[in-house]
JSON list of C-alpha atoms in Angstrom, two decimals:
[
{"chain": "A", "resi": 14, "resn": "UNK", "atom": "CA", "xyz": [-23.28, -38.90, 38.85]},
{"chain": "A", "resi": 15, "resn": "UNK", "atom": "CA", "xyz": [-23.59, -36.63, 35.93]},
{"chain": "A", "resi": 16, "resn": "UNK", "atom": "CA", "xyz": [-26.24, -33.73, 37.12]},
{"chain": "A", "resi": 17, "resn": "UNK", "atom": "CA", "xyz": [-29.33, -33.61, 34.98]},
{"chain": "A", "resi": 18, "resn": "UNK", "atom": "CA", "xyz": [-29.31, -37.27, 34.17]},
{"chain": "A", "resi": 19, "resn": "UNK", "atom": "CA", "xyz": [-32.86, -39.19, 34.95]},
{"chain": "A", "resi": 20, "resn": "UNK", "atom": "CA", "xyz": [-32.75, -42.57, 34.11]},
{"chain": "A", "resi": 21, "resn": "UNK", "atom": "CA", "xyz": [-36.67, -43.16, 33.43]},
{"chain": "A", "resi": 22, "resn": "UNK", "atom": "CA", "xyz": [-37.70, -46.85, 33.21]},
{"chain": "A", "resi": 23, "resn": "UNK", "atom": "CA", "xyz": [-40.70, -48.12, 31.55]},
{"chain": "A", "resi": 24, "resn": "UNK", "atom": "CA", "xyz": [-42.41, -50.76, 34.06]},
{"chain": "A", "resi": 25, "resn": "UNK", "atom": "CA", "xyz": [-44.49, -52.01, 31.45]},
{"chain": "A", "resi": 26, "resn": "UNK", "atom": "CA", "xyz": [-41.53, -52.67, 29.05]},
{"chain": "A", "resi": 27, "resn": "UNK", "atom": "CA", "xyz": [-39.12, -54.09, 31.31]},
{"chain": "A", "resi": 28, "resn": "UNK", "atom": "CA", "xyz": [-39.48, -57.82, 30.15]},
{"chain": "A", "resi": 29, "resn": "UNK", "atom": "CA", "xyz": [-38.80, -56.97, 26.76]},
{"chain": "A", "resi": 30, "resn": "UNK", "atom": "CA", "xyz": [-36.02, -54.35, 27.88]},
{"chain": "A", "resi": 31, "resn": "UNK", "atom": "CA", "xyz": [-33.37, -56.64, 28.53]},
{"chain": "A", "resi": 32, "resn": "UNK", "atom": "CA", "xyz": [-33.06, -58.43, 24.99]},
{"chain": "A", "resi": 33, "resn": "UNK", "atom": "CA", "xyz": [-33.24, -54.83, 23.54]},
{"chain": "A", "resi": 34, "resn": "UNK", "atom": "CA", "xyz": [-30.49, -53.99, 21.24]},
{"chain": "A", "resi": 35, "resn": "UNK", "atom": "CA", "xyz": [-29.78, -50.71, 21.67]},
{"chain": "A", "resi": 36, "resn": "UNK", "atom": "CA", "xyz": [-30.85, -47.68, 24.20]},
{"chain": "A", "resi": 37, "resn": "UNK", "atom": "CA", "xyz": [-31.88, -44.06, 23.67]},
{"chain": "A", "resi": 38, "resn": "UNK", "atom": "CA", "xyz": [-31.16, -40.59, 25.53]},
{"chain": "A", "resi": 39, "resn": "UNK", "atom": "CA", "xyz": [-33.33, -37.30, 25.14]},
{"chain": "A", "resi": 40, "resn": "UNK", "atom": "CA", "xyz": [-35.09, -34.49, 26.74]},
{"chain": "A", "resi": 41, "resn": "UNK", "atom": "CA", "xyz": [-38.38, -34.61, 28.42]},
{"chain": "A", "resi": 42, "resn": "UNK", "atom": "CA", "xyz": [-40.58, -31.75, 28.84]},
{"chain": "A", "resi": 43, "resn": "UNK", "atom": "CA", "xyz": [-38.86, -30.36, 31.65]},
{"chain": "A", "resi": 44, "resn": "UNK", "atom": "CA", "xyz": [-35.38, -30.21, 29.87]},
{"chain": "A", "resi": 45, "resn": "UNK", "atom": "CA", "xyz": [-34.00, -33.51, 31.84]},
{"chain": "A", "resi": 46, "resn": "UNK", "atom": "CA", "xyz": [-32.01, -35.75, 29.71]},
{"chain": "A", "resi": 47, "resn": "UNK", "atom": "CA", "xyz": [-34.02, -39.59, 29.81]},
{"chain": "A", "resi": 48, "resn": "UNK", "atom": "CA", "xyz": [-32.15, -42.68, 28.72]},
{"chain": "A", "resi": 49, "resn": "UNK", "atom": "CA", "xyz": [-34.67, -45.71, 27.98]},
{"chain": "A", "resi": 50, "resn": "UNK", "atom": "CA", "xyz": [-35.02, -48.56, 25.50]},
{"chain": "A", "resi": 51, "resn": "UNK", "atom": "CA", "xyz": [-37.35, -46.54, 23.80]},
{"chain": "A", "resi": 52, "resn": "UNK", "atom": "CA", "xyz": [-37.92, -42.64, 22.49]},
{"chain": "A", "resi": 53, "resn": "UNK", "atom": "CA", "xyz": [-41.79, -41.95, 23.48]},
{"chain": "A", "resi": 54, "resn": "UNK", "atom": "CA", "xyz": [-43.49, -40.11, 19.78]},
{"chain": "A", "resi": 55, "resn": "UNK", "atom": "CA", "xyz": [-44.18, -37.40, 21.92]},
{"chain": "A", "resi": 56, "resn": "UNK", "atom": "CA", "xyz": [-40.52, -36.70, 22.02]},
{"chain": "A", "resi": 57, "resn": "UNK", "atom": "CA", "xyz": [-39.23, -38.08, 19.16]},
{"chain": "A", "resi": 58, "resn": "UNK", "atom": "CA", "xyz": [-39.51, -35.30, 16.98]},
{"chain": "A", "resi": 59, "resn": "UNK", "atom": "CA", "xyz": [-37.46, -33.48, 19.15]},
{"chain": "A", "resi": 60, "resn": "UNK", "atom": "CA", "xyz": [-33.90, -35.29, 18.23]},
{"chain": "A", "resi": 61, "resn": "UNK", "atom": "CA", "xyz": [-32.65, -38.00, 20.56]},
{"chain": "A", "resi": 62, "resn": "UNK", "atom": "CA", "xyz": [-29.32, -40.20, 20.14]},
{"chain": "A", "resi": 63, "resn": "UNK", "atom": "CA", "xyz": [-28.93, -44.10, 19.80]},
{"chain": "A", "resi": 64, "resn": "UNK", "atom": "CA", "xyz": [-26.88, -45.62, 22.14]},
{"chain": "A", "resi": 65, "resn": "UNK", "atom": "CA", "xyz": [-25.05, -48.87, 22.61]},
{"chain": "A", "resi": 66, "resn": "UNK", "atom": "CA", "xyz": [-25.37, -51.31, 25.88]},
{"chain": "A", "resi": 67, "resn": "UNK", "atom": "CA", "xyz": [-21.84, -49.71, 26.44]},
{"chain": "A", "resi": 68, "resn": "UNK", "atom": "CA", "xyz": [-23.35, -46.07, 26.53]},
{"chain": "A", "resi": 69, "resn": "UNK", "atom": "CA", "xyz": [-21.29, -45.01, 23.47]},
{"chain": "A", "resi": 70, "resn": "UNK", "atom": "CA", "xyz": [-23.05, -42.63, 20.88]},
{"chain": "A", "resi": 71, "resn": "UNK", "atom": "CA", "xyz": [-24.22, -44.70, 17.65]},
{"chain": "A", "resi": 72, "resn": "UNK", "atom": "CA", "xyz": [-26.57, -42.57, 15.76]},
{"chain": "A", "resi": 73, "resn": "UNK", "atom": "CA", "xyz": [-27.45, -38.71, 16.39]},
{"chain": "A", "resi": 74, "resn": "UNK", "atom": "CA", "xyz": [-31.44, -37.90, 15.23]},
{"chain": "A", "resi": 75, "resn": "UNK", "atom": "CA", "xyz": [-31.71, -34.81, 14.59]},
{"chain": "A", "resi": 76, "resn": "UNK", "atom": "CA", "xyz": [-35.38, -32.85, 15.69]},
{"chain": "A", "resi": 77, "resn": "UNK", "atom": "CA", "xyz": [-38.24, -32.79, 13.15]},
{"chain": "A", "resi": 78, "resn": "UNK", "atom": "CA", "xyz": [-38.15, -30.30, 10.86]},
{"chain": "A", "resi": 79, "resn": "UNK", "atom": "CA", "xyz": [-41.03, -27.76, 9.57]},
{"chain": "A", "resi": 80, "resn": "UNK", "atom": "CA", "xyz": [-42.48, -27.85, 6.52]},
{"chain": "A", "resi": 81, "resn": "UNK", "atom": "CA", "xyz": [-41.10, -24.90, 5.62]},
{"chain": "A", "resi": 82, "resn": "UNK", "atom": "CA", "xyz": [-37.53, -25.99, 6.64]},
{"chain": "A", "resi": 83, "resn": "UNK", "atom": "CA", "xyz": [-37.87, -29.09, 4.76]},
{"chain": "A", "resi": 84, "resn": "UNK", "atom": "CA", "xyz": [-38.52, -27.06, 1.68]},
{"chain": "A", "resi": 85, "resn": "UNK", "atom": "CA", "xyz": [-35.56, -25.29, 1.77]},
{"chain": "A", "resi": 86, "resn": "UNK", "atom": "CA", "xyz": [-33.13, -28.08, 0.83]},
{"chain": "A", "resi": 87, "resn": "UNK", "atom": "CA", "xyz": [-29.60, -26.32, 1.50]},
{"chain": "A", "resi": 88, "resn": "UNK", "atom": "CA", "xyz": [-30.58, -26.13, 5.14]},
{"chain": "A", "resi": 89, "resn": "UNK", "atom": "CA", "xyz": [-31.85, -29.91, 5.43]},
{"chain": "A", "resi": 90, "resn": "UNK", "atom": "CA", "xyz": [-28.53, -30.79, 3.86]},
{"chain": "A", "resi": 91, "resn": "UNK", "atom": "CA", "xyz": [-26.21, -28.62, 6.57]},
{"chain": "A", "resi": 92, "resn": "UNK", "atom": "CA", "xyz": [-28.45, -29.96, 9.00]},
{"chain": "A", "resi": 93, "resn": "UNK", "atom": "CA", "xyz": [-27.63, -33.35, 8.24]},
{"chain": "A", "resi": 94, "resn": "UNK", "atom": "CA", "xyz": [-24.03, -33.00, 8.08]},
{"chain": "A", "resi": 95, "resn": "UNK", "atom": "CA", "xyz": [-24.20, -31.29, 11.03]},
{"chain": "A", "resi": 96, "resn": "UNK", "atom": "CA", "xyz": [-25.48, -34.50, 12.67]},
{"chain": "A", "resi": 97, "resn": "UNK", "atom": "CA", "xyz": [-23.50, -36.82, 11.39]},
{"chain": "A", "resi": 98, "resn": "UNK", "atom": "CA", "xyz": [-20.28, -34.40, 12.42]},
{"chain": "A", "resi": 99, "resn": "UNK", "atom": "CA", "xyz": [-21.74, -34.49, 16.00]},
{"chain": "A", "resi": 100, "resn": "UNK", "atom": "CA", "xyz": [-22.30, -38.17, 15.81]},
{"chain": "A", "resi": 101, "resn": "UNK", "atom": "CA", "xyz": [-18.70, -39.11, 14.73]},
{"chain": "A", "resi": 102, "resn": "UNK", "atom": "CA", "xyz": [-17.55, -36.35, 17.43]},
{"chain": "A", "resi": 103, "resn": "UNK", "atom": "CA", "xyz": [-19.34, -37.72, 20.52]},
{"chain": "A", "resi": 104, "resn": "UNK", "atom": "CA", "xyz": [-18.48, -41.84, 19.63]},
{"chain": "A", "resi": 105, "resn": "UNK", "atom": "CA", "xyz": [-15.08, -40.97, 18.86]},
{"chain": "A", "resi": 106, "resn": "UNK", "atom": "CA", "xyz": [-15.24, -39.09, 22.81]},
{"chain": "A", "resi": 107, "resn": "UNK", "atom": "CA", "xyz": [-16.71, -42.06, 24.10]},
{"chain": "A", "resi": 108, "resn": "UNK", "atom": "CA", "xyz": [-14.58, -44.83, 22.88]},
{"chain": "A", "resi": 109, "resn": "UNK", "atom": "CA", "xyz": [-11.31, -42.60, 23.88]},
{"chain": "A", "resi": 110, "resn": "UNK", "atom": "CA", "xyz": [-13.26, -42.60, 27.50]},
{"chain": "A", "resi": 111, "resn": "UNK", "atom": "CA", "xyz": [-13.46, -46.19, 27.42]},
{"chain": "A", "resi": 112, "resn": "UNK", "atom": "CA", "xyz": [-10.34, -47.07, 26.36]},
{"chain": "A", "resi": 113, "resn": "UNK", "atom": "CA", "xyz": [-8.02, -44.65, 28.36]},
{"chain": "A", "resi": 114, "resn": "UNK", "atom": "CA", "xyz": [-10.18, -44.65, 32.23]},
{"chain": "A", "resi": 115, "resn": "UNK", "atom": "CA", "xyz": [-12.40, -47.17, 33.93]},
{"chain": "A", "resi": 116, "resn": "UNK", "atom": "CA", "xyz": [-13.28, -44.79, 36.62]},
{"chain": "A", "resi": 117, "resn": "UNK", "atom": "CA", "xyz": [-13.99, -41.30, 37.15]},
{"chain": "A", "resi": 118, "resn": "UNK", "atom": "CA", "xyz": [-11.19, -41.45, 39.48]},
{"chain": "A", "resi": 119, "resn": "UNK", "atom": "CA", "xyz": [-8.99, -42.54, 36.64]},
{"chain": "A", "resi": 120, "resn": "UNK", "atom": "CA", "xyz": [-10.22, -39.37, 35.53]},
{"chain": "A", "resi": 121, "resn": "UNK", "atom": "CA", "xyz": [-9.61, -36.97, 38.46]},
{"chain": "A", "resi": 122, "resn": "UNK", "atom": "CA", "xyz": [-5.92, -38.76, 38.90]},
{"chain": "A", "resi": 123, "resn": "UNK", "atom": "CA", "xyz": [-4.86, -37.67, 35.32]},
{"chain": "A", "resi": 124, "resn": "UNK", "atom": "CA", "xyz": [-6.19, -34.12, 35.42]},
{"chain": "A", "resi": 125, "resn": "UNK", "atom": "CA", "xyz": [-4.00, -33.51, 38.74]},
{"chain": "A", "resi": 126, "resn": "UNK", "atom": "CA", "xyz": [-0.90, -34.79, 37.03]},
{"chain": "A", "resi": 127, "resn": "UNK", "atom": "CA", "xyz": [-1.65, -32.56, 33.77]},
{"chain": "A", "resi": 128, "resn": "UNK", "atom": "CA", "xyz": [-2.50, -29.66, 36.13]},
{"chain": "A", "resi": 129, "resn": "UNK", "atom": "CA", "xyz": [0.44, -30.34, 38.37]},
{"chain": "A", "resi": 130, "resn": "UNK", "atom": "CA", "xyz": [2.70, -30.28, 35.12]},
{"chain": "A", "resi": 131, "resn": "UNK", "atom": "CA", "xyz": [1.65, -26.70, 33.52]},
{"chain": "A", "resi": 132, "resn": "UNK", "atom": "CA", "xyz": [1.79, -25.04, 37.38]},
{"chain": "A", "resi": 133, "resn": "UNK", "atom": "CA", "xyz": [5.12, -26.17, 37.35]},
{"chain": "A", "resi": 134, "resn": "UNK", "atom": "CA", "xyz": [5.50, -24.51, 34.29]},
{"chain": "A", "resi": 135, "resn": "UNK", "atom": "CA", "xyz": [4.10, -21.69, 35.24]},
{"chain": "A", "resi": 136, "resn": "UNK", "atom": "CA", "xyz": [5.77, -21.27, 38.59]},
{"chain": "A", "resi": 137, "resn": "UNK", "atom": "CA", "xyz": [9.50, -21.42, 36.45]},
{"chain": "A", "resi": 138, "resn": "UNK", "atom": "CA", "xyz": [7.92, -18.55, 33.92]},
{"chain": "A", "resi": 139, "resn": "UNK", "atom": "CA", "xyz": [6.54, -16.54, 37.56]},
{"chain": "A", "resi": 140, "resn": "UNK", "atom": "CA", "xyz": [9.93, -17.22, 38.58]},
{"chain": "A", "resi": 141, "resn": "UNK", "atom": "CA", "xyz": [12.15, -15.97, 35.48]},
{"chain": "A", "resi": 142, "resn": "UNK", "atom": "CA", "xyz": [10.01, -12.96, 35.07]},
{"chain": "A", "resi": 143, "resn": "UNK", "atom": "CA", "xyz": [10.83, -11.38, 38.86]},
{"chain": "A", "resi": 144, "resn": "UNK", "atom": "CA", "xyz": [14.45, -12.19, 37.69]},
{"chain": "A", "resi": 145, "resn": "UNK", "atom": "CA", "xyz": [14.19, -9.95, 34.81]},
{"chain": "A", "resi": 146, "resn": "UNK", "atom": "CA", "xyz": [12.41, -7.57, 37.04]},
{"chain": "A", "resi": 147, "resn": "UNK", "atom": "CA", "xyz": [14.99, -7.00, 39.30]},
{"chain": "A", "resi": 148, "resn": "UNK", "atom": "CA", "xyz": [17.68, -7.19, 37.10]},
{"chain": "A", "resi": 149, "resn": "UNK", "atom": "CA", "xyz": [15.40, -3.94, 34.77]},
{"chain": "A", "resi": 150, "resn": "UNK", "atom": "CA", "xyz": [15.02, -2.36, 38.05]},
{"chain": "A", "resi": 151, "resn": "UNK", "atom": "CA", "xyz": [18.77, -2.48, 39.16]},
{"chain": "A", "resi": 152, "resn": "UNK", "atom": "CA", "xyz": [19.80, -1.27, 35.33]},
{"chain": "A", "resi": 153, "resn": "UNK", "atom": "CA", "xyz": [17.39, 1.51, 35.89]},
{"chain": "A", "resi": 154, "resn": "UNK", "atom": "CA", "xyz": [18.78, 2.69, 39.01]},
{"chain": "A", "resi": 155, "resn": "UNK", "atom": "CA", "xyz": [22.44, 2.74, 37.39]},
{"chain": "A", "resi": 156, "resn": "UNK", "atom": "CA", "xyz": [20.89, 4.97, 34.76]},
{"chain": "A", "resi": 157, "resn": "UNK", "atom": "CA", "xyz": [19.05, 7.07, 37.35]},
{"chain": "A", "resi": 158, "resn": "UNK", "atom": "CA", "xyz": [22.17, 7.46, 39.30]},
{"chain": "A", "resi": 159, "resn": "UNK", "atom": "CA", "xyz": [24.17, 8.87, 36.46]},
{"chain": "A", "resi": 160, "resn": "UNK", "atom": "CA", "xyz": [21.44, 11.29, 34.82]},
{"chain": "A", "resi": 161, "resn": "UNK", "atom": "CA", "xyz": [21.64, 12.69, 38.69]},
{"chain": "A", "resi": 162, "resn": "UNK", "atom": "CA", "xyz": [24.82, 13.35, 38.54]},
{"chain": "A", "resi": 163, "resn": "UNK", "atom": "CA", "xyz": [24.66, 14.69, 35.24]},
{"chain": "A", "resi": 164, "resn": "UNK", "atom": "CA", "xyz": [26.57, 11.74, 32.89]},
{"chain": "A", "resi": 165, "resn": "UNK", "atom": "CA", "xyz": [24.70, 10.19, 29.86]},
{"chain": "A", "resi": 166, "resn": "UNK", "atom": "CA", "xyz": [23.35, 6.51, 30.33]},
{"chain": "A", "resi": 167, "resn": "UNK", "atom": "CA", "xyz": [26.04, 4.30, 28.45]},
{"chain": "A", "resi": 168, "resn": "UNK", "atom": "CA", "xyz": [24.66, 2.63, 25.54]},
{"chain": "A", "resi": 169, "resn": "UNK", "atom": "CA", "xyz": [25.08, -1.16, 26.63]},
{"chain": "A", "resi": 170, "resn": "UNK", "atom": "CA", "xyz": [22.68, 0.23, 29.52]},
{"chain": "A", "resi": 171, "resn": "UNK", "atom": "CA", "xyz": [19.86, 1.21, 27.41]},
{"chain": "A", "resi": 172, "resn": "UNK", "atom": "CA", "xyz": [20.23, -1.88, 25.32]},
{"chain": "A", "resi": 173, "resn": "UNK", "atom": "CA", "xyz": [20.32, -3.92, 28.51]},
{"chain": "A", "resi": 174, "resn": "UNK", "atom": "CA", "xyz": [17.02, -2.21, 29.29]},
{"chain": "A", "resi": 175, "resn": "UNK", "atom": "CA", "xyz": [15.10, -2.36, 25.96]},
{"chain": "A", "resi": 176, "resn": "UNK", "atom": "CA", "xyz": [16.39, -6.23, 25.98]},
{"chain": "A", "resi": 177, "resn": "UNK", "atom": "CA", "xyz": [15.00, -6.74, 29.74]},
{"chain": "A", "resi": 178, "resn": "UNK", "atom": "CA", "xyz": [11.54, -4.98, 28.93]},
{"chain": "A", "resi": 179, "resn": "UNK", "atom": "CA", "xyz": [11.35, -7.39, 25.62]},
{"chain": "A", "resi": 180, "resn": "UNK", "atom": "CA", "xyz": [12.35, -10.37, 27.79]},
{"chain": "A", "resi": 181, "resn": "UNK", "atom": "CA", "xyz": [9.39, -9.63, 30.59]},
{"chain": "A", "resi": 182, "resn": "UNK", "atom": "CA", "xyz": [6.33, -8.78, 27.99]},
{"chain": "A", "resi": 183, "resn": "UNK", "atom": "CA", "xyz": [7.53, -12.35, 26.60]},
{"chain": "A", "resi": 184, "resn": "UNK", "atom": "CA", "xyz": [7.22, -14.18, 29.36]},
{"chain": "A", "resi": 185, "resn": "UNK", "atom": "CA", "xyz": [4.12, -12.03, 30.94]},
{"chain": "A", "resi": 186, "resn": "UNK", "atom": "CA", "xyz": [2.46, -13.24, 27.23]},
{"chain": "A", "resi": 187, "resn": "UNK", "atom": "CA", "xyz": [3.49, -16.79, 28.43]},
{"chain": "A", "resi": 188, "resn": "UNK", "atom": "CA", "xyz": [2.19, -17.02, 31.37]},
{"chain": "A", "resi": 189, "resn": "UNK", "atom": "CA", "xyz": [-1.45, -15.71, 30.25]},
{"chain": "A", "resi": 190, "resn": "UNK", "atom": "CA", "xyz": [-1.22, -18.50, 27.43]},
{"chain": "A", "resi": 191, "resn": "UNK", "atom": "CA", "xyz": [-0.23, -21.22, 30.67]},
{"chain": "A", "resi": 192, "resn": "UNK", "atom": "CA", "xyz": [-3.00, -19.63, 32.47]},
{"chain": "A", "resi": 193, "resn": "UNK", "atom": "CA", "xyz": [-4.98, -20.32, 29.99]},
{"chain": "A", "resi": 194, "resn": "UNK", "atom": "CA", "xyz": [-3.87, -23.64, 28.65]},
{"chain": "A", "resi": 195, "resn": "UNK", "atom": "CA", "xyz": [-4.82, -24.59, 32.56]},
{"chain": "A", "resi": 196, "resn": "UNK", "atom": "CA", "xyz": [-8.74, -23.17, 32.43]},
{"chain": "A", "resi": 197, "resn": "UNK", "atom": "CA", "xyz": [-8.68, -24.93, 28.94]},
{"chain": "A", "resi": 198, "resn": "UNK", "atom": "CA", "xyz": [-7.63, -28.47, 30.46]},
{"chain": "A", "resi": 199, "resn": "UNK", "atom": "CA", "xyz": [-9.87, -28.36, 33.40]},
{"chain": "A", "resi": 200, "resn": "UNK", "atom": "CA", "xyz": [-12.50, -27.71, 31.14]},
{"chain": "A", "resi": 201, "resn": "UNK", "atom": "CA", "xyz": [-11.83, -30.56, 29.04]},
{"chain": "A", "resi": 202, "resn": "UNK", "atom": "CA", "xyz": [-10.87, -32.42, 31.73]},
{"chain": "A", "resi": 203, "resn": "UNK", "atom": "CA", "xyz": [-14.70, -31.53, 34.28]},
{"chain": "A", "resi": 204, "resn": "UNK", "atom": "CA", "xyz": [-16.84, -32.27, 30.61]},
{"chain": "A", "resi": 205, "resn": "UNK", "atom": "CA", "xyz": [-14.82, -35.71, 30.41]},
{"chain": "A", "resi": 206, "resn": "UNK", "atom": "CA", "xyz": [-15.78, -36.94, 33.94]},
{"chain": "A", "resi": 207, "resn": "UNK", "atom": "CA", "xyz": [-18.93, -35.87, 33.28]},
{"chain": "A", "resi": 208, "resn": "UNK", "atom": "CA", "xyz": [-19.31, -37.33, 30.16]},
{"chain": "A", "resi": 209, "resn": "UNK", "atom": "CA", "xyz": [-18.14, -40.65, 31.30]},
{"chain": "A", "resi": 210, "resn": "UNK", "atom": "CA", "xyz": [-20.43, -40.43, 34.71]},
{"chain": "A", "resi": 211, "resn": "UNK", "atom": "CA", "xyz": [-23.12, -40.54, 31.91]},
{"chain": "A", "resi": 212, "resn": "UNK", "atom": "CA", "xyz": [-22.17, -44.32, 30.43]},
{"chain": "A", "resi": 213, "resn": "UNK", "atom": "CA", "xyz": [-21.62, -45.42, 33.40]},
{"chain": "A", "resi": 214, "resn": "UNK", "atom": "CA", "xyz": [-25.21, -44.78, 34.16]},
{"chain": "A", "resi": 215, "resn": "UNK", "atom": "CA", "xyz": [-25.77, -46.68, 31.09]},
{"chain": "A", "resi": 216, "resn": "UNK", "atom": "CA", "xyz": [-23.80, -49.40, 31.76]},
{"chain": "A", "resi": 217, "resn": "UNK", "atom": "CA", "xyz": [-25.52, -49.29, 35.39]},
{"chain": "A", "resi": 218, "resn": "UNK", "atom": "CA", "xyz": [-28.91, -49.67, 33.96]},
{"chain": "A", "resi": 219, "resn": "UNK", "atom": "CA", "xyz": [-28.20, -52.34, 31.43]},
{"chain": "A", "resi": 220, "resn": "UNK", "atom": "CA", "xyz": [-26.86, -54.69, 34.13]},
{"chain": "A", "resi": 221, "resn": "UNK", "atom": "CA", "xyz": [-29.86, -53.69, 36.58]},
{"chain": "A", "resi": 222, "resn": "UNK", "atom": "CA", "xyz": [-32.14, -54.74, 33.76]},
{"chain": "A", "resi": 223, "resn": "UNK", "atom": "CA", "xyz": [-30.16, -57.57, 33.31]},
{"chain": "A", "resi": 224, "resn": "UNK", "atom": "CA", "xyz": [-30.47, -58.60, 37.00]},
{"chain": "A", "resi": 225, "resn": "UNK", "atom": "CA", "xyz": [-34.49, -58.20, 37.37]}
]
């Protein structure tokens, strides 16, 4: 279950709860993020998103403003685009949840197959750089050899070793981008299961409302 998430229920509202259209998720006082069928005026002015029975984002509201940020129009205006950027963001994130997983282990399955994929990856690039190690460090020796005994390093030699050197910073620059690429997709992959934990508590408390 998504950490942070406190489902706070209304006893006095629960017979009207479950013909309710539509729920609501903010923050309380302490921080904690509350979903209920309704946004109480003491936090209201502090932003809160509609949600549908499915948990998916319909409406972002953004916090209150001042009076003096209400005067000054240009900021109202980025503010609201702002919002509605964020709202088409986060129910565009939930219906892709919906549609491609129906559990979180749906979830964990396809990050081990992407992560298994780019290790591969990574162990072939691990792999062809020690190659062109070896082969740099067996060229260098053949050079070393001959400036002991006093001949000049052929010239297919030094080319071999300037094309060698090139070869390894490529692949060393490859392999940071992989290693990257894989902090990048468990990333994306951890915020997805946690964004999905958080409609199916939504989904959980519609159908417990439902029940009682």
């Amino acid at each position: 279950m998504f950490k942070g998430l406190c489902l706070i229920l209304a006893a006095l509202l629960l017979a009207t709860q479950a013909s309710a259209d539509n729920l609501y998720r903010y923050k309380n006082d302490v921080g904690g993020t509350v979903v209920d069928w309704h946004v109480p005026a003491e936090f209201a002015g502090r932003g809160y998103e509609v949600l549908s029975l499915q948990g998916e984002v319909l409406e972002v509201v953004t916090r209150q403003l001042s009076s003096a940020e209400l005067k000054n129009k240009d900021r109202v205006k980025r503010l609201q685009q702002d919002a509605a950027v964020e709202q088409a963001r986060l129910a565009e994130w939930d219906r892709f949840l919906l549609l491609r997983y129906s559990t979180v282990e749906d979830i964990d399955a396809a990050q081990e197959r992407s992560l298994r994929e780019l290790k591969i990856r990574l162990s072939v690039l691990f792999s062809n750089r020690r190659s062109s190690r070896a082969r740099l460090e067996k060229v260098l020796a053949r050079v070393a050899d001959l400036e002991r005994r006093g001949a000049e390093a052929q010239q297919q030699d030094l080319e071999t070793i300037a094309g060698l050197r090139a070869e390894i910073e490529s692949r060393s620059r490859a392999i940071a981008d992989r290693e990257a690429q894989v902090v990048a997709v468990t990333k994306e992959f951890n915020d997805d299961r946690d964004r999905f934990a958080q409609l199916q508590d939504v989904v959980l408390l519609r159908r417990s409302l439902s029940r009682d």
